[in-house]
Coordinates of C-alpha atoms and ligand atoms in Angstrom, one line a residue:
M1 CA 128.0 -31.3 143.6
L2 CA 127.8 -28.6 146.2
L3 CA 127.6 -29.2 150.0
A4 CA 126.1 -26.2 151.8
I5 CA 126.5 -26.1 155.6
D6 CA 124.5 -23.8 157.9
C7 CA 125.9 -24.2 161.4
G8 CA 123.7 -22.5 164.1
N9 CA 124.3 -22.5 167.9
T10 CA 122.0 -25.4 168.3
N11 CA 121.9 -27.4 165.1
T12 CA 124.0 -27.8 161.9
V13 CA 122.2 -28.4 158.6
F14 CA 123.9 -30.0 155.6
S15 CA 122.3 -29.8 152.2
I16 CA 123.4 -31.2 148.8
W17 CA 122.9 -29.4 145.5
D18 CA 123.5 -30.4 141.9
G19 CA 123.9 -26.9 140.4
T20 CA 120.6 -25.2 141.5
K21 CA 118.8 -28.5 141.9
F22 CA 118.2 -29.4 145.6
L23 CA 119.0 -33.1 146.3
A24 CA 118.8 -33.7 150.1
T25 CA 119.2 -32.1 153.5
W26 CA 120.2 -33.5 156.9
R27 CA 120.5 -32.0 160.4
T28 CA 122.8 -32.8 163.3
S29 CA 123.4 -31.1 166.6
T30 CA 126.2 -28.5 166.7
E31 CA 129.2 -29.8 168.6
W32 CA 132.6 -28.2 168.0
Q33 CA 134.4 -31.3 169.1
R34 CA 133.1 -33.3 166.2
T35 CA 135.9 -34.2 163.8
A36 CA 136.1 -34.3 160.0
D37 CA 136.1 -38.1 160.1
Q38 CA 132.9 -38.1 162.2
Y39 CA 131.2 -35.8 159.8
F40 CA 132.2 -37.9 156.8
V41 CA 131.0 -41.2 158.3
W42 CA 127.6 -39.6 159.1
L43 CA 127.2 -37.8 155.8
S44 CA 128.4 -40.6 153.5
T45 CA 126.1 -43.1 155.3
L46 CA 123.1 -40.8 154.7
M47 CA 124.1 -40.1 151.1
K48 CA 124.4 -43.8 150.4
M49 CA 120.9 -44.5 152.0
R50 CA 119.5 -41.8 149.6
G51 CA 121.3 -43.3 146.6
I52 CA 123.3 -40.1 146.0
E53 CA 126.3 -41.2 144.0
A54 CA 128.0 -38.1 142.5
E55 CA 130.9 -36.7 144.4
I56 CA 130.9 -33.5 146.4
D57 CA 133.5 -31.1 144.9
E58 CA 132.4 -27.7 146.3
M59 CA 131.5 -26.5 149.7
I60 CA 130.1 -23.4 151.4
I61 CA 129.9 -22.8 155.1
S62 CA 128.0 -20.3 157.3
S63 CA 128.8 -20.7 161.0
T64 CA 127.6 -18.8 164.0
V65 CA 130.0 -20.9 166.1
P66 CA 133.6 -20.0 165.0
R67 CA 135.1 -23.1 166.6
V68 CA 133.3 -25.6 164.3
V69 CA 134.8 -24.1 161.1
F70 CA 138.2 -25.7 161.6
N71 CA 136.9 -29.3 161.4
L72 CA 134.5 -28.5 158.5
R73 CA 137.6 -27.1 156.6
V74 CA 139.4 -30.4 157.3
L75 CA 136.3 -32.2 156.0
A76 CA 136.5 -30.2 152.7
D77 CA 140.2 -30.7 152.4
R78 CA 140.5 -34.4 153.4
Y79 CA 137.4 -35.9 151.9
F80 CA 136.2 -33.6 149.1
N81 CA 139.5 -32.2 148.0
C82 CA 138.2 -28.6 147.8
R83 CA 138.6 -25.3 149.6
P84 CA 135.3 -24.1 151.2
V85 CA 133.8 -20.7 150.8
V86 CA 133.3 -19.4 154.4
V87 CA 130.7 -16.6 154.8
G88 CA 132.1 -13.7 156.8
K89 CA 135.7 -14.4 155.8
P90 CA 137.4 -11.7 153.7
D91 CA 137.7 -13.9 150.7
C92 CA 133.9 -14.5 150.5
R93 CA 132.3 -11.8 148.5
L94 CA 128.6 -10.8 149.0
P95 CA 126.5 -9.5 146.2
V96 CA 125.8 -6.3 148.2
A97 CA 128.1 -5.2 151.1
P98 CA 126.4 -4.8 154.6
R99 CA 126.0 -1.3 156.0
V100 CA 126.7 -1.5 159.7
D101 CA 129.0 0.1 162.3
A102 CA 132.8 -0.3 161.5
G103 CA 134.3 -3.3 163.2
T104 CA 130.9 -5.1 163.7
Q105 CA 130.9 -8.8 163.0
V106 CA 127.5 -9.6 161.7
G107 CA 126.4 -13.2 162.2
P108 CA 127.0 -15.0 158.9
D109 CA 123.6 -16.6 159.1
R110 CA 122.0 -13.2 159.1
L111 CA 124.0 -12.1 156.0
V112 CA 123.0 -15.3 154.3
N113 CA 119.3 -14.8 155.1
T114 CA 119.6 -11.3 153.7
V115 CA 121.1 -12.5 150.4
G116 CA 118.5 -15.3 150.1
A117 CA 115.6 -12.9 150.7
W118 CA 117.0 -10.3 148.2
D119 CA 117.5 -12.9 145.5
R120 CA 113.9 -14.1 145.9
H121 CA 112.0 -10.9 146.6
G122 CA 114.2 -7.9 146.0
G123 CA 114.7 -5.3 148.8
D124 CA 112.7 -3.7 151.7
I125 CA 112.4 -7.0 153.6
V126 CA 112.7 -8.1 157.2
V127 CA 113.7 -11.8 157.8
V128 CA 112.6 -13.2 161.1
D129 CA 114.7 -16.3 161.9
F130 CA 113.7 -18.5 164.9
G131 CA 116.9 -20.1 165.9
T132 CA 118.8 -20.2 169.2
A133 CA 118.2 -16.5 169.1
T134 CA 115.3 -14.9 167.3
T135 CA 116.8 -12.5 164.8
F136 CA 115.3 -9.8 162.6
D137 CA 117.5 -9.0 159.6
V138 CA 116.6 -5.8 157.7
V139 CA 117.3 -5.7 153.9
D140 CA 117.5 -2.3 152.3
T141 CA 116.0 -1.4 148.9
D142 CA 119.3 -2.3 147.2
G143 CA 119.7 -5.6 149.0
A144 CA 122.2 -4.5 151.7
Y145 CA 121.9 -5.8 155.2
V146 CA 121.4 -2.7 157.2
G147 CA 121.1 -4.1 160.7
G148 CA 118.3 -5.6 162.8
V149 CA 117.3 -7.0 166.1
I150 CA 118.5 -9.9 168.3
S151 CA 116.1 -11.3 170.9
P152 CA 116.4 -14.4 173.1
G153 CA 115.3 -17.5 171.3
V154 CA 112.0 -19.2 172.1
N155 CA 113.5 -22.4 173.6
L156 CA 116.2 -20.4 175.3
S157 CA 113.5 -18.4 177.1
L158 CA 111.6 -21.5 178.1
E159 CA 114.8 -23.1 179.4
A160 CA 115.8 -20.0 181.3
L161 CA 112.4 -20.0 183.1
H162 CA 112.9 -23.6 184.0
Q163 CA 116.5 -23.2 185.2
A164 CA 115.8 -20.1 187.3
A165 CA 112.6 -21.0 189.0
A166 CA 112.4 -24.1 191.2
A167 CA 108.7 -24.7 190.6
L168 CA 108.7 -24.2 186.8
P169 CA 109.0 -27.5 184.8
H170 CA 110.6 -28.0 181.4
V171 CA 107.8 -27.4 178.8
D172 CA 107.7 -27.5 175.0
V173 CA 106.5 -24.6 173.1
S174 CA 103.0 -24.9 171.6
K175 CA 99.9 -22.7 170.9
P176 CA 97.7 -22.7 174.1
E177 CA 93.9 -22.9 173.8
K178 CA 93.4 -19.8 175.9
V179 CA 95.5 -16.8 177.0
I180 CA 94.7 -17.3 180.7
G181 CA 96.3 -20.5 181.8
T182 CA 94.7 -22.5 184.6
N183 CA 97.8 -24.6 185.4
T184 CA 101.5 -24.0 185.5
V185 CA 102.3 -25.5 182.1
A186 CA 99.5 -23.6 180.4
C187 CA 100.6 -20.3 182.0
M188 CA 104.1 -20.8 180.8
Q189 CA 103.0 -21.8 177.3
S190 CA 100.8 -18.8 177.1
G191 CA 103.6 -16.5 178.2
I192 CA 106.0 -17.8 175.6
F193 CA 103.5 -18.2 172.7
W194 CA 101.6 -14.9 173.1
G195 CA 104.7 -13.1 174.3
Y196 CA 106.6 -14.0 171.1
V197 CA 103.6 -13.2 168.9
G198 CA 103.6 -9.7 170.5
L199 CA 107.4 -9.4 170.3
V200 CA 107.4 -10.2 166.6
R201 CA 104.4 -8.0 165.8
G202 CA 105.8 -5.1 167.9
I203 CA 109.3 -5.2 166.5
C204 CA 108.2 -5.5 162.9
D205 CA 105.8 -2.5 163.3
R206 CA 108.6 -0.5 164.8
I207 CA 111.0 -1.4 162.0
R208 CA 108.3 -0.4 159.4
A209 CA 107.8 2.9 161.2
E210 CA 111.5 3.6 161.5
R211 CA 112.0 3.0 157.8
D212 CA 108.8 4.7 156.9
R213 CA 107.9 2.4 154.0
P214 CA 106.2 -1.0 153.5
M215 CA 108.4 -3.9 154.4
R216 CA 107.8 -7.5 153.4
I217 CA 108.2 -9.8 156.4
I218 CA 109.6 -13.3 155.8
G219 CA 109.6 -15.9 158.6
T220 CA 112.1 -18.7 158.7
G221 CA 113.2 -21.4 161.1
G222 CA 111.3 -24.4 162.4
L223 CA 109.0 -22.4 164.7
A224 CA 107.9 -19.8 162.2
P225 CA 104.7 -21.8 161.2
L226 CA 103.7 -22.2 164.8
F227 CA 103.9 -18.4 165.6
A228 CA 102.1 -17.7 162.3
Q229 CA 99.0 -19.4 163.9
G230 CA 98.9 -16.6 166.5
D231 CA 98.6 -13.5 164.3
M232 CA 99.2 -12.4 160.7
L233 CA 102.9 -12.0 161.3
F234 CA 104.5 -13.0 158.0
D235 CA 103.9 -12.3 154.3
D236 CA 105.7 -15.6 153.6
I237 CA 107.3 -18.5 155.5
E238 CA 110.3 -19.9 153.8
D239 CA 112.0 -22.8 155.6
D240 CA 114.8 -23.0 153.1
L241 CA 115.8 -19.4 153.0
T242 CA 119.2 -19.8 154.6
M243 CA 120.1 -22.7 152.4
H244 CA 118.9 -20.8 149.3
G245 CA 121.1 -17.8 150.4
L246 CA 124.1 -20.1 150.7
T247 CA 123.7 -21.3 147.1
V248 CA 123.3 -17.8 145.8
I249 CA 126.5 -16.7 147.6
H250 CA 128.4 -19.7 146.4
R251 CA 127.3 -19.1 142.8
Y252 CA 128.2 -15.4 143.1
N253 CA 131.7 -16.2 144.3
K254 CA 132.2 -18.7 141.5
E255 CA 131.1 -16.3 138.8
T256 CA 133.1 -13.4 140.1
A257 CA 136.3 -15.4 140.9
Ligands
ADP1 N1 109.7 -27.5 164.3 C1 110.2 -27.3 165.5 N2 109.4 -27.5 166.6 C2 109.9 -27.3 167.8 N3 111.1 -26.8 168.1 C3 111.9 -26.6 167.0 C4 111.5 -26.8 165.7 N4 112.5 -26.5 164.9 C5 113.5 -26.0 165.7 N5 113.2 -26.1 166.9 C6 114.0 -25.7 168.1 O1 114.3 -24.4 168.0 C7 115.6 -24.1 168.5 C8 116.4 -23.5 167.4 O2 116.7 -24.4 166.4 P1 117.5 -24.1 165.1 O3 116.7 -23.4 164.2 O4 118.1 -25.4 164.7 O5 118.6 -23.1 165.8 P2 120.1 -22.7 165.3 O6 120.0 -22.3 163.8 O7 120.4 -21.5 166.2 O8 121.0 -23.9 165.5 C9 116.2 -25.4 168.9 O9 116.0 -25.5 170.3 C10 115.3 -26.4 168.2 O10 115.2 -27.6 168.9
PAZ2 C1 122.5 -13.7 166.6 C2 123.1 -15.1 166.5 C3 123.5 -15.6 167.8 C4 122.0 -16.0 165.9 O1 122.5 -17.3 165.8 P1 121.6 -18.6 165.7 O2 120.3 -18.4 166.5 O3 121.3 -18.8 164.3 O4 122.4 -19.7 166.2 C5 124.2 -15.1 165.4 O5 123.8 -14.5 164.2 C6 125.4 -14.3 165.9 O6 126.2 -14.8 166.7 N1 125.6 -13.0 165.5 C7 126.7 -12.1 165.8 C8 126.3 -10.8 166.2 C9 125.4 -10.1 165.1 O7 124.8 -10.7 164.2 O8 125.4 -8.8 165.1
K3 K1 119.9 -19.6 162.0

């Protein structure tokens, strides 16, 4: 069985696969101090509760936080007796090499999104991923990652407002009834919601214009469905795109070993 791990700056998602069959997924906060033993206790408890008996013998990791990879490698070695494939490391091959400036370290999550989108839809795609940052990953006609856009994440922006302005409270993101807010919270929610709708729309339009061809827009991340209520932003919303990409990269590395 394969354990695929997508470690973002806020949350780490574990998912378990029997070949291409999805079995289960669980989410924990990202903390680089967490040890292999802690991961194992947490994961094995959840697997037992779900009645998943078979043993994990393969692992793939994508991590935007370099420090957490050490303990995840220990987890693989100590408990699953395997050597993980780590996206972004020289010994992890990608189906199509990225075309970016020499020396650039592309976020592994963005490479994985690109591979997942290419496998499902072919090329000429933009993946919009609502994580800690909101990223736009552009997939060329041949499936290569050819760059994109990094914007501040939705919750990060809300938190920054709260931190920097004494009179602005912590608020959760939601779709406001009206654009013109008549209280502080409604004003902030409008700024974030309609601001991000405009940001996504504007950046995607400019990417399409720069590439001068139709591009399919795929939204992913927990907040994609919320922003899709504001405008026709996405052709598809695929919550499992990063995990799918991880399984594709894992299979590719196995087959080309
Ligand atoms: N369905 C959701 N509703 C509200 N907030 C969400 C939802 N899904 C994720 N978030 C928030 O969005 C932010 C990014 O989450 P996540 O996608 O896990 O980021 P990352 O991949 O960078 O770790 C976090 O602050 C998280 O709490
Ligand atoms: C842009 C990111 C911070 C997004 O991370 P996330 O929101 O998924 O935690 C991450 O992909 C990253 O650290 N990228 C490195 C720079 C780059 O992709 O060009
Ligand atoms: K992500």
